[in-house]
CSV table of C-alpha atoms and ligand atoms in Angstrom, one decimal:
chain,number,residue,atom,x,y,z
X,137,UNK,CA,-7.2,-10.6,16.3
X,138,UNK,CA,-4.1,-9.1,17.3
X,139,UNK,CA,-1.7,-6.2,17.2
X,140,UNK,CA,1.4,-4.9,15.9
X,141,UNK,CA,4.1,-4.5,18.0
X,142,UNK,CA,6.2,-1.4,17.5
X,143,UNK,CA,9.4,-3.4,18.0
X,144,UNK,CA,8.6,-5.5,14.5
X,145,UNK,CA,8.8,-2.1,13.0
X,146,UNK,CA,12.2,-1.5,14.3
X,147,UNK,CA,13.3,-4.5,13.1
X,148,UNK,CA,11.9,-4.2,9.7
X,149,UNK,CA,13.5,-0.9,8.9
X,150,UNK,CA,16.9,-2.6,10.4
X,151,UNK,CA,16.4,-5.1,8.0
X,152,UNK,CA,15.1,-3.9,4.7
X,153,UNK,CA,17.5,-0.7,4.7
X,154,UNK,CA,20.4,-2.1,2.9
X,155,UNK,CA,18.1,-3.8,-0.2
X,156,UNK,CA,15.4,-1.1,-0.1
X,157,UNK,CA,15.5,3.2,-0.8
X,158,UNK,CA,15.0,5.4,1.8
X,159,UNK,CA,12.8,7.6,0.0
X,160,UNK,CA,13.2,11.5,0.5
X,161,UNK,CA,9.9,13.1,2.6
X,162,UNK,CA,9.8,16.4,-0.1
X,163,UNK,CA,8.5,19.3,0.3
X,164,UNK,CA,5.9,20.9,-2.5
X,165,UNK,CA,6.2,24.3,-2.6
X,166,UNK,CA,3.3,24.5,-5.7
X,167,UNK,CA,1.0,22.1,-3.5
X,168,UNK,CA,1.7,24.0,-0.2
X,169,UNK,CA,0.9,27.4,-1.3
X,170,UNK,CA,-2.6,26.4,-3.8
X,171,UNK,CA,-3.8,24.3,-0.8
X,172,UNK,CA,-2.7,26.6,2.3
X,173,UNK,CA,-0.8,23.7,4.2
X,174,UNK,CA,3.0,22.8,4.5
X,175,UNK,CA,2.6,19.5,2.1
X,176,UNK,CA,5.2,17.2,2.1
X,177,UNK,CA,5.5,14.5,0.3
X,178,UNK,CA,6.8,11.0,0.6
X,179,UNK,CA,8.2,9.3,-2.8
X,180,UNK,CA,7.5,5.9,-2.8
X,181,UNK,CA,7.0,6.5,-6.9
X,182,UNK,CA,10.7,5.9,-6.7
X,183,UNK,CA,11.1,2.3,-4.6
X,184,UNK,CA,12.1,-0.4,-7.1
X,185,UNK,CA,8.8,-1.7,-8.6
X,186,UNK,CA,7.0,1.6,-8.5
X,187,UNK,CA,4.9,0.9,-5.1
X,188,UNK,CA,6.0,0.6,-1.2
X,189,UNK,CA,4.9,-2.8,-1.5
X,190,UNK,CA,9.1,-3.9,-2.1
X,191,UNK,CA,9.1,-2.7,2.4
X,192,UNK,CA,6.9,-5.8,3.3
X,193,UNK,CA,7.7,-8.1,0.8
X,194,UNK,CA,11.7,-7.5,1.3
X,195,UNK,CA,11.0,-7.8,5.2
X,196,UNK,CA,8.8,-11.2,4.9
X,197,UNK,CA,11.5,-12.9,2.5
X,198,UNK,CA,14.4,-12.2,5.0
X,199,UNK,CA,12.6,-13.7,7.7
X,200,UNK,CA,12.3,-16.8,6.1
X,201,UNK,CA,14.1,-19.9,7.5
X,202,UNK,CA,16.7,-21.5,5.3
X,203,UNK,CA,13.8,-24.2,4.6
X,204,UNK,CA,11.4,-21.8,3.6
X,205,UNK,CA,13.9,-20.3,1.2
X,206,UNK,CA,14.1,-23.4,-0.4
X,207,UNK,CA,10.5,-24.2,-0.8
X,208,UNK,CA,9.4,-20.8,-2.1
X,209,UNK,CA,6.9,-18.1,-1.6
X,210,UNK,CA,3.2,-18.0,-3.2
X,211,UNK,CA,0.6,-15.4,-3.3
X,212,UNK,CA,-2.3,-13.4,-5.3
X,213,UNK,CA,-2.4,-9.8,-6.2
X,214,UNK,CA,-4.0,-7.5,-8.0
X,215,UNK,CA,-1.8,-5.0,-8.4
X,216,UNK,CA,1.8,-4.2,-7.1
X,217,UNK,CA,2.3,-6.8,-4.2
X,218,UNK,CA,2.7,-9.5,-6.8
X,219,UNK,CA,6.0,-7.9,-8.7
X,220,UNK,CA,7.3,-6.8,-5.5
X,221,UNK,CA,7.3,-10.3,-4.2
X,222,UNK,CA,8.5,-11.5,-6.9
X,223,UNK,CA,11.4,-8.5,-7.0
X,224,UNK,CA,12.3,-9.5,-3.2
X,225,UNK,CA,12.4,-13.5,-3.8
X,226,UNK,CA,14.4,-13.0,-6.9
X,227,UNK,CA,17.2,-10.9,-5.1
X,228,UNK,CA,17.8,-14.2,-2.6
X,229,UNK,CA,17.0,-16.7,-5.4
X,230,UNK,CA,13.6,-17.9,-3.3
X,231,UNK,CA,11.1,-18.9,-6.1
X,232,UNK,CA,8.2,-16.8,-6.2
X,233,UNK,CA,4.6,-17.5,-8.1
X,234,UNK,CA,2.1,-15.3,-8.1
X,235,UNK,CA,-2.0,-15.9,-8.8
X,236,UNK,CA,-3.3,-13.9,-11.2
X,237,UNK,CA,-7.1,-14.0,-12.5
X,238,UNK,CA,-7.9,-13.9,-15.8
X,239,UNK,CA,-9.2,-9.8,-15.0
X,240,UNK,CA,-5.2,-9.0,-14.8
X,241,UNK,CA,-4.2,-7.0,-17.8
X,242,UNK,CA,-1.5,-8.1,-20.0
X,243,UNK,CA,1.2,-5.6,-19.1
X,244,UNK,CA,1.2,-6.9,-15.3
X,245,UNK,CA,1.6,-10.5,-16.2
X,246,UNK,CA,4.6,-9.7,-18.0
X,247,UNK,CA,6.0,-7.4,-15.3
X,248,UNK,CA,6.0,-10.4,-12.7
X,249,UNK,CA,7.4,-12.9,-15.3
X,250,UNK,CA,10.3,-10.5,-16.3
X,251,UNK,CA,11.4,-9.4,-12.7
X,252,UNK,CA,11.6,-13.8,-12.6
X,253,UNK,CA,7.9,-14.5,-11.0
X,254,UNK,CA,6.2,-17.7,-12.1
X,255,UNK,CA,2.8,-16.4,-13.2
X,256,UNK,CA,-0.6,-19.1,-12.7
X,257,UNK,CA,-3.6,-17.3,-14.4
X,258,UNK,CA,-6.8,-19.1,-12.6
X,259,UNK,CA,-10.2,-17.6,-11.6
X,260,UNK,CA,-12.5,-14.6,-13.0
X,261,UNK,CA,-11.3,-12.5,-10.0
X,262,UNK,CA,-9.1,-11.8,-7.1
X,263,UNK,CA,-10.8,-14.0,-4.5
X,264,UNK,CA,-10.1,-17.0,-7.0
X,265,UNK,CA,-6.8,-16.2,-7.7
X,266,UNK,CA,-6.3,-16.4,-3.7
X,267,UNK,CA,-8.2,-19.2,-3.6
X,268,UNK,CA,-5.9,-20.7,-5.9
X,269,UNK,CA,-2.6,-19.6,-3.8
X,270,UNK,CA,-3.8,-21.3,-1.4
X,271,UNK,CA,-4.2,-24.7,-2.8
X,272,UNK,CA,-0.8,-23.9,-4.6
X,273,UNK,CA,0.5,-23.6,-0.7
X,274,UNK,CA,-1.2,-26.3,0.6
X,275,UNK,CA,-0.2,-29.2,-2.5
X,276,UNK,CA,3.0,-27.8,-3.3
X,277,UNK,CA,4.5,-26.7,-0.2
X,278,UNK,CA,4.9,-23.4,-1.3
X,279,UNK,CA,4.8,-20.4,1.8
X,280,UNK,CA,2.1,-18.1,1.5
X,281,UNK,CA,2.5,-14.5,2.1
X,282,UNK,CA,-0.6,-12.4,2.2
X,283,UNK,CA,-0.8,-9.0,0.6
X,284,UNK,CA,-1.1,-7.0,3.5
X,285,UNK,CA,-2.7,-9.3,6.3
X,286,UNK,CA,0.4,-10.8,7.7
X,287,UNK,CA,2.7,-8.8,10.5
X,288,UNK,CA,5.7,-8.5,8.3
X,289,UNK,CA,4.3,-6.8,5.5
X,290,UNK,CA,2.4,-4.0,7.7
X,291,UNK,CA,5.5,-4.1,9.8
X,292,UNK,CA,7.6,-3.4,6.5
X,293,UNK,CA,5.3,-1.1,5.2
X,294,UNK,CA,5.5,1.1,8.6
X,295,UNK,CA,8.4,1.6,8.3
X,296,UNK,CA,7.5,4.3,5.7
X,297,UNK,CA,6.2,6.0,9.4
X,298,UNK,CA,9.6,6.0,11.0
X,299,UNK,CA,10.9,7.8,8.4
X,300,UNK,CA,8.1,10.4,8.3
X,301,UNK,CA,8.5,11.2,11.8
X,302,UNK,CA,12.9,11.2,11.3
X,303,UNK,CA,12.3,13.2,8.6
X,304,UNK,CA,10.0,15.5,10.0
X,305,UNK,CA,9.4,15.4,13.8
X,306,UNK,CA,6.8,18.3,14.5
X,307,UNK,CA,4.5,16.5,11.5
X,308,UNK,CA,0.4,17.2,12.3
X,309,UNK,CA,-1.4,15.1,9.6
X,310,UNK,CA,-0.1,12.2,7.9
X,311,UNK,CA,-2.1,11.0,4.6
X,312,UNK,CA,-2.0,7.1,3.9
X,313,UNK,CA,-3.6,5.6,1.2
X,314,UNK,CA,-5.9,2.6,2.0
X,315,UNK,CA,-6.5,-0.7,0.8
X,316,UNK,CA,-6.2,-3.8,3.0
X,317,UNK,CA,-4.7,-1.3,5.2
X,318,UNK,CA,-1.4,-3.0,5.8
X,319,UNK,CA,0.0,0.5,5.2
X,320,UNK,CA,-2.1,2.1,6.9
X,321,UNK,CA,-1.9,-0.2,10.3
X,322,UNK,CA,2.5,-0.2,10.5
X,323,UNK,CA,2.0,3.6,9.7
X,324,UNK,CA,-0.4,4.0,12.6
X,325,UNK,CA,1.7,2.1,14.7
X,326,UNK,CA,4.7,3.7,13.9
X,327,UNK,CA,3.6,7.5,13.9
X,328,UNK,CA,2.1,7.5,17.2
X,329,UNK,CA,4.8,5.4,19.2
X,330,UNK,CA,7.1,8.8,18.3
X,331,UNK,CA,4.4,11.3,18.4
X,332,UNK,CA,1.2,10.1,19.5
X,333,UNK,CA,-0.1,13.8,19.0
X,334,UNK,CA,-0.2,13.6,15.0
X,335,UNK,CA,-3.0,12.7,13.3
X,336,UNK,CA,-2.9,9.3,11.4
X,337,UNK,CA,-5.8,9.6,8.2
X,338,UNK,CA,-6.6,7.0,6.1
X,339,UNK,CA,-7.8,7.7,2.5
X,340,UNK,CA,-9.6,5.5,-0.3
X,341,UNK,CA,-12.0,5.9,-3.1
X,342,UNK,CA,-15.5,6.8,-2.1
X,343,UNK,CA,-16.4,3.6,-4.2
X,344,UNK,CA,-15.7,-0.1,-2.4
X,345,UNK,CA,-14.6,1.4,0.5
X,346,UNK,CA,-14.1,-2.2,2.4
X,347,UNK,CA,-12.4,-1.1,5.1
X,348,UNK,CA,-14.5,2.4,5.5
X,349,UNK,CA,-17.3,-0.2,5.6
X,350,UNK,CA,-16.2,-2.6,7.8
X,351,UNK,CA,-15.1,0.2,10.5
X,352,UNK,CA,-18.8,1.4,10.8
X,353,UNK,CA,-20.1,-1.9,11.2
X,354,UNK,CA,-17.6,-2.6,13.6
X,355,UNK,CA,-16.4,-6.0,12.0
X,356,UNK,CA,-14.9,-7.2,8.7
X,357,UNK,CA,-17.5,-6.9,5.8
X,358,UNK,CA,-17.3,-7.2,2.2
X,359,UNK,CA,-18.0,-4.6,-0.4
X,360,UNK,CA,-18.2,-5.7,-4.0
X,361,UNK,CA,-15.1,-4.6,-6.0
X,362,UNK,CA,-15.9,-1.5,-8.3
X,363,UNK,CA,-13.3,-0.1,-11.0
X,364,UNK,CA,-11.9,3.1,-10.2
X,365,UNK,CA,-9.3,5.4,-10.9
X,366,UNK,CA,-7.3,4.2,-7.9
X,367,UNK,CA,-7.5,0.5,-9.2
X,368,UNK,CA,-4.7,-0.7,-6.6
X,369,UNK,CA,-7.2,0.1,-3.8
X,370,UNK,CA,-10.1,-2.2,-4.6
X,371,UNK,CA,-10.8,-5.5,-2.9
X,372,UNK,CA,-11.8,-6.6,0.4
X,373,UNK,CA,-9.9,-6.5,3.9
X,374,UNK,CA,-11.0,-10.3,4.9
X,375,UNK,CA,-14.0,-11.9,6.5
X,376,UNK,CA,-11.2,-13.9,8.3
X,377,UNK,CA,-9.3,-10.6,9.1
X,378,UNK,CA,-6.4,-11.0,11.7
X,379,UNK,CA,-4.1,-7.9,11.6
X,380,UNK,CA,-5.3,-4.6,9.9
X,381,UNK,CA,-9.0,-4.0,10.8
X,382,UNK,CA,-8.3,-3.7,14.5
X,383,UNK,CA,-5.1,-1.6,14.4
X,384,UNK,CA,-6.8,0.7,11.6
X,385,UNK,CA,-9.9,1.1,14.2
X,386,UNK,CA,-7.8,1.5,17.3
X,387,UNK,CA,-5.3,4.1,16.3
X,388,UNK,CA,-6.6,6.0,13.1
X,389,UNK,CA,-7.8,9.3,13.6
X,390,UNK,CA,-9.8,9.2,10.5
X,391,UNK,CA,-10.9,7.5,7.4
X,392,UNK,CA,-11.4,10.0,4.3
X,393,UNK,CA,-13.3,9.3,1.2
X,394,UNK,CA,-12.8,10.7,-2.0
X,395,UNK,CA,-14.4,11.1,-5.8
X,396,UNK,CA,-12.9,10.2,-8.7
X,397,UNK,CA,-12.9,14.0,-9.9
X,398,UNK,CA,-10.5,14.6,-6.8
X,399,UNK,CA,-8.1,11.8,-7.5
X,400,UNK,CA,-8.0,12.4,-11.3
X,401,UNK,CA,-7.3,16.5,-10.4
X,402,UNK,CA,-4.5,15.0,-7.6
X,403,UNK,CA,-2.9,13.1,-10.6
X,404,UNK,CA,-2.8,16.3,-12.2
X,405,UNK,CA,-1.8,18.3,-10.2
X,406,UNK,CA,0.9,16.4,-8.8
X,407,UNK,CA,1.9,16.1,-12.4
X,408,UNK,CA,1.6,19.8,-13.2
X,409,UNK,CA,3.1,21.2,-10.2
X,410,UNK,CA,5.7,18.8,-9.0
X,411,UNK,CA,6.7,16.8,-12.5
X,412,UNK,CA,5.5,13.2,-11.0
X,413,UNK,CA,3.9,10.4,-12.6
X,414,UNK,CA,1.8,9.4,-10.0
X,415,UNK,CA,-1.3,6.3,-10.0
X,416,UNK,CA,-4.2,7.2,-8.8
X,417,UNK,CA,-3.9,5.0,-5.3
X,418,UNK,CA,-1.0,7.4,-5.3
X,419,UNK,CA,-2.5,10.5,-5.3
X,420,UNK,CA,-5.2,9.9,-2.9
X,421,UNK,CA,-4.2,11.9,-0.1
X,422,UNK,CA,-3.8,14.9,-2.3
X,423,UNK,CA,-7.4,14.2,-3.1
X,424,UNK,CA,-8.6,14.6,0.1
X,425,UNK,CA,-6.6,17.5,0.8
X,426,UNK,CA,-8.5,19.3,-2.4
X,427,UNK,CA,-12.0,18.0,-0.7
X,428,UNK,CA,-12.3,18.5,2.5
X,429,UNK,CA,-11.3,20.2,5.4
X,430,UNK,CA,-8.6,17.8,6.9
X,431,UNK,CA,-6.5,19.7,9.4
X,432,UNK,CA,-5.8,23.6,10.2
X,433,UNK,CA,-4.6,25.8,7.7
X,434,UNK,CA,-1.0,26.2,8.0
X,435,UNK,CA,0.0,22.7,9.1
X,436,UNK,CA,2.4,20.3,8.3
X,437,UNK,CA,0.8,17.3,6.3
X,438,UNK,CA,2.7,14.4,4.7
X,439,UNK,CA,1.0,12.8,2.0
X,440,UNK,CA,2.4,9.2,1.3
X,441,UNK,CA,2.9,9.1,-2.8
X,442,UNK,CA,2.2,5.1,-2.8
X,443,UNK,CA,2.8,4.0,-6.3
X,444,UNK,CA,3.5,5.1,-9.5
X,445,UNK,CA,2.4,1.8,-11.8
X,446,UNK,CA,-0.2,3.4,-14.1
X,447,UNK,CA,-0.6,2.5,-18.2
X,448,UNK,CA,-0.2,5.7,-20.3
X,449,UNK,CA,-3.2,6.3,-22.1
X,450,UNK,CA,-5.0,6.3,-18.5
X,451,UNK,CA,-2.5,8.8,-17.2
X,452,UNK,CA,-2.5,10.9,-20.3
X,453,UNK,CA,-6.5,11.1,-20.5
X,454,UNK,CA,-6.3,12.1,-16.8
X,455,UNK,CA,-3.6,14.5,-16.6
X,456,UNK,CA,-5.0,16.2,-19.6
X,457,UNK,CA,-8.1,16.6,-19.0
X,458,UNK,CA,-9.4,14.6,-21.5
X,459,UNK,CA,-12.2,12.6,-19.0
X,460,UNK,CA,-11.2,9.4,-16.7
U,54,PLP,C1,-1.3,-1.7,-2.0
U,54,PLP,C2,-1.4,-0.3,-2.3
U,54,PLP,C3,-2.0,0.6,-1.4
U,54,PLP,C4,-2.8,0.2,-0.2
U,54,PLP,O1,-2.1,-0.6,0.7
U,54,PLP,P1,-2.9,-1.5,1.8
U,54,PLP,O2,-1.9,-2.0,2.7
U,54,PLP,O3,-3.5,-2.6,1.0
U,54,PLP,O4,-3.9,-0.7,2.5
U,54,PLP,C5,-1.9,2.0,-1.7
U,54,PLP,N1,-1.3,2.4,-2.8
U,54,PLP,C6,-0.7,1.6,-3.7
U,54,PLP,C7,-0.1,2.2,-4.9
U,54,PLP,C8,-0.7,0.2,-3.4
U,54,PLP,O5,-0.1,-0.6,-4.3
């Protein structure tokens, strides 16, 4: 296994910054005062796409060679790395096709097809639909580019850390949702190169926690997939794991679970309070900021608002009340 080197970071925010937003670290007044911390929070909602996941994809396009760009990127996803992909290939005209299983509702297939994805529908769930990009990579030469297990996409995704820390240098807790823990890992790794004092906390549903699981037995282990509220944090980090699972153990401070009554009252409140439309993978770190005792009252917490991709008659059941 191996590590991330802070440098990549560097180089992925000097790269992505022109085609990507540099999202604005806010502060939540409403938040701050009902939970007793200084919350800040950090809009990804807003990145083209409605995730993060435009960092990495943006930073693994542009380090293609020319004969990459020609034969075209390939990959599965679940959730949002699939239209980001295809958002990134389409701005250099690299042909993207994403896997999707036949579990993928029809609102997502569409939303890779019209941002110019080539959509292949094969398998009953995510680990067919990777099986299938990778006999798509193997027969039609197409490059593969993993969700979050490859070094440019956690690179590109901690870049979201440098930020944090430019933004806000005397920062005590950061909150990053977790999944794969591509996020999580360039986060890490960006956080505490600059201020190795901060806490770094991952946060995911207390349901299919892979990663949670695979910490505590102290290798990559697989969960089975469960639906949740937070749908774009389900799925497994790897058996064959090579970047996030030992970055994640080495350098995160913590790894927080949290019910499906906290995220749906996050999405809420985050609605409520601060007028944002948040998914529930979003609004984790809220969550656990309403559940347990994370850090010292009084201190400064940045809470990374990951994605905003959720259908409305999920986010008007939750934000109303009206059951999840
Ligand atoms: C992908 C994703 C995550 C988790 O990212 P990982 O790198 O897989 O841990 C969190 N929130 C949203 C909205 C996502 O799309």
């Amino acid at each position: 296994m191996a590590k991330i080197d802070p440098c990549e970071i560097e180089g992925a925010c000097r790269r992505i910054a022109p085609h990507i937003l540099r999202t604005p670290l806010v502060h939540a007044a409403g938040l701050s005062k009902m939970l007793g911390h200084a919350i800040y929070l950090k809009l990804e909602t807003l990145q083209e796409t409605g995730s993060f996941k435009v960092r990495g994809a943006t930073n693994a396009v542009l380090q293609l060679s020319q004969a990459e760009r020609r034969r075209g990127v390939v990959t599965a996803s679940s959730g949002n790395h699939g239209p980001a992909l295809a958002w990134a290939a389409g701005k250099f005209g690299v042909r993207a096709v994403v896997c999707l299983s036949e579990m993928v509702p029809g609102n997502k297939i569409q939303n890779v097809r019209a941002l110019g994805g080539e959509v292949r529908i094969t398998g009953k769930d995510y680990d067919e639909s990777v099986q299938q990009s990778l006999r798509l990579a193997k027969e039609d030469g197409l490059v593969r580019i993993h969700a979050f297990d490859d070094p440019r996409i956690v690179a590109g995704a901690g870049s979201i850390g440098v930020e944090i820390v430019e933004d806000l240098p005397g920062v005590d807790t950061v909150l990053v949702p977790l999944s794969g823990g591509g996020l999580l890992a360039g986060v890490a790794t960006a956080v505490k190169t600059v201020r190795p004092q901060a806490r770094v906390v991952g946060v995911t549903m207390d349901r299919g926690a892979s990663m949670y699981e695979s910490i505590k037995a102290g290798q990559p282990s697989q969960v089975a997939e469960v639906p949740s509220l937070a749908d774009a944090l389900g799925g497994n980090i790897g058996l064959d794991n090579r970047w996030t699972f030992e970055t994640v153990r080495d350098l995160v401070d913590d790894i927080v679970l949290v019910s499906e009554d906290m995220i749906a009252l996050a999405m809420r409140l985050l609605f409520v309070s601060q007028g944002l439309v948040v998914e529930g993978a979003g609004a984790v770190g809220i969550a656990a900021l309403l559940g347990a005792a994370i850090s010292e009252p009084g201190e400064r917490c940045a809470a990374i608002i990951t994605g905003r991709n959720v259908d409305p008659e999920t986010f008007g059941a939750t934000v109303s009340g009206l059951g999840t």
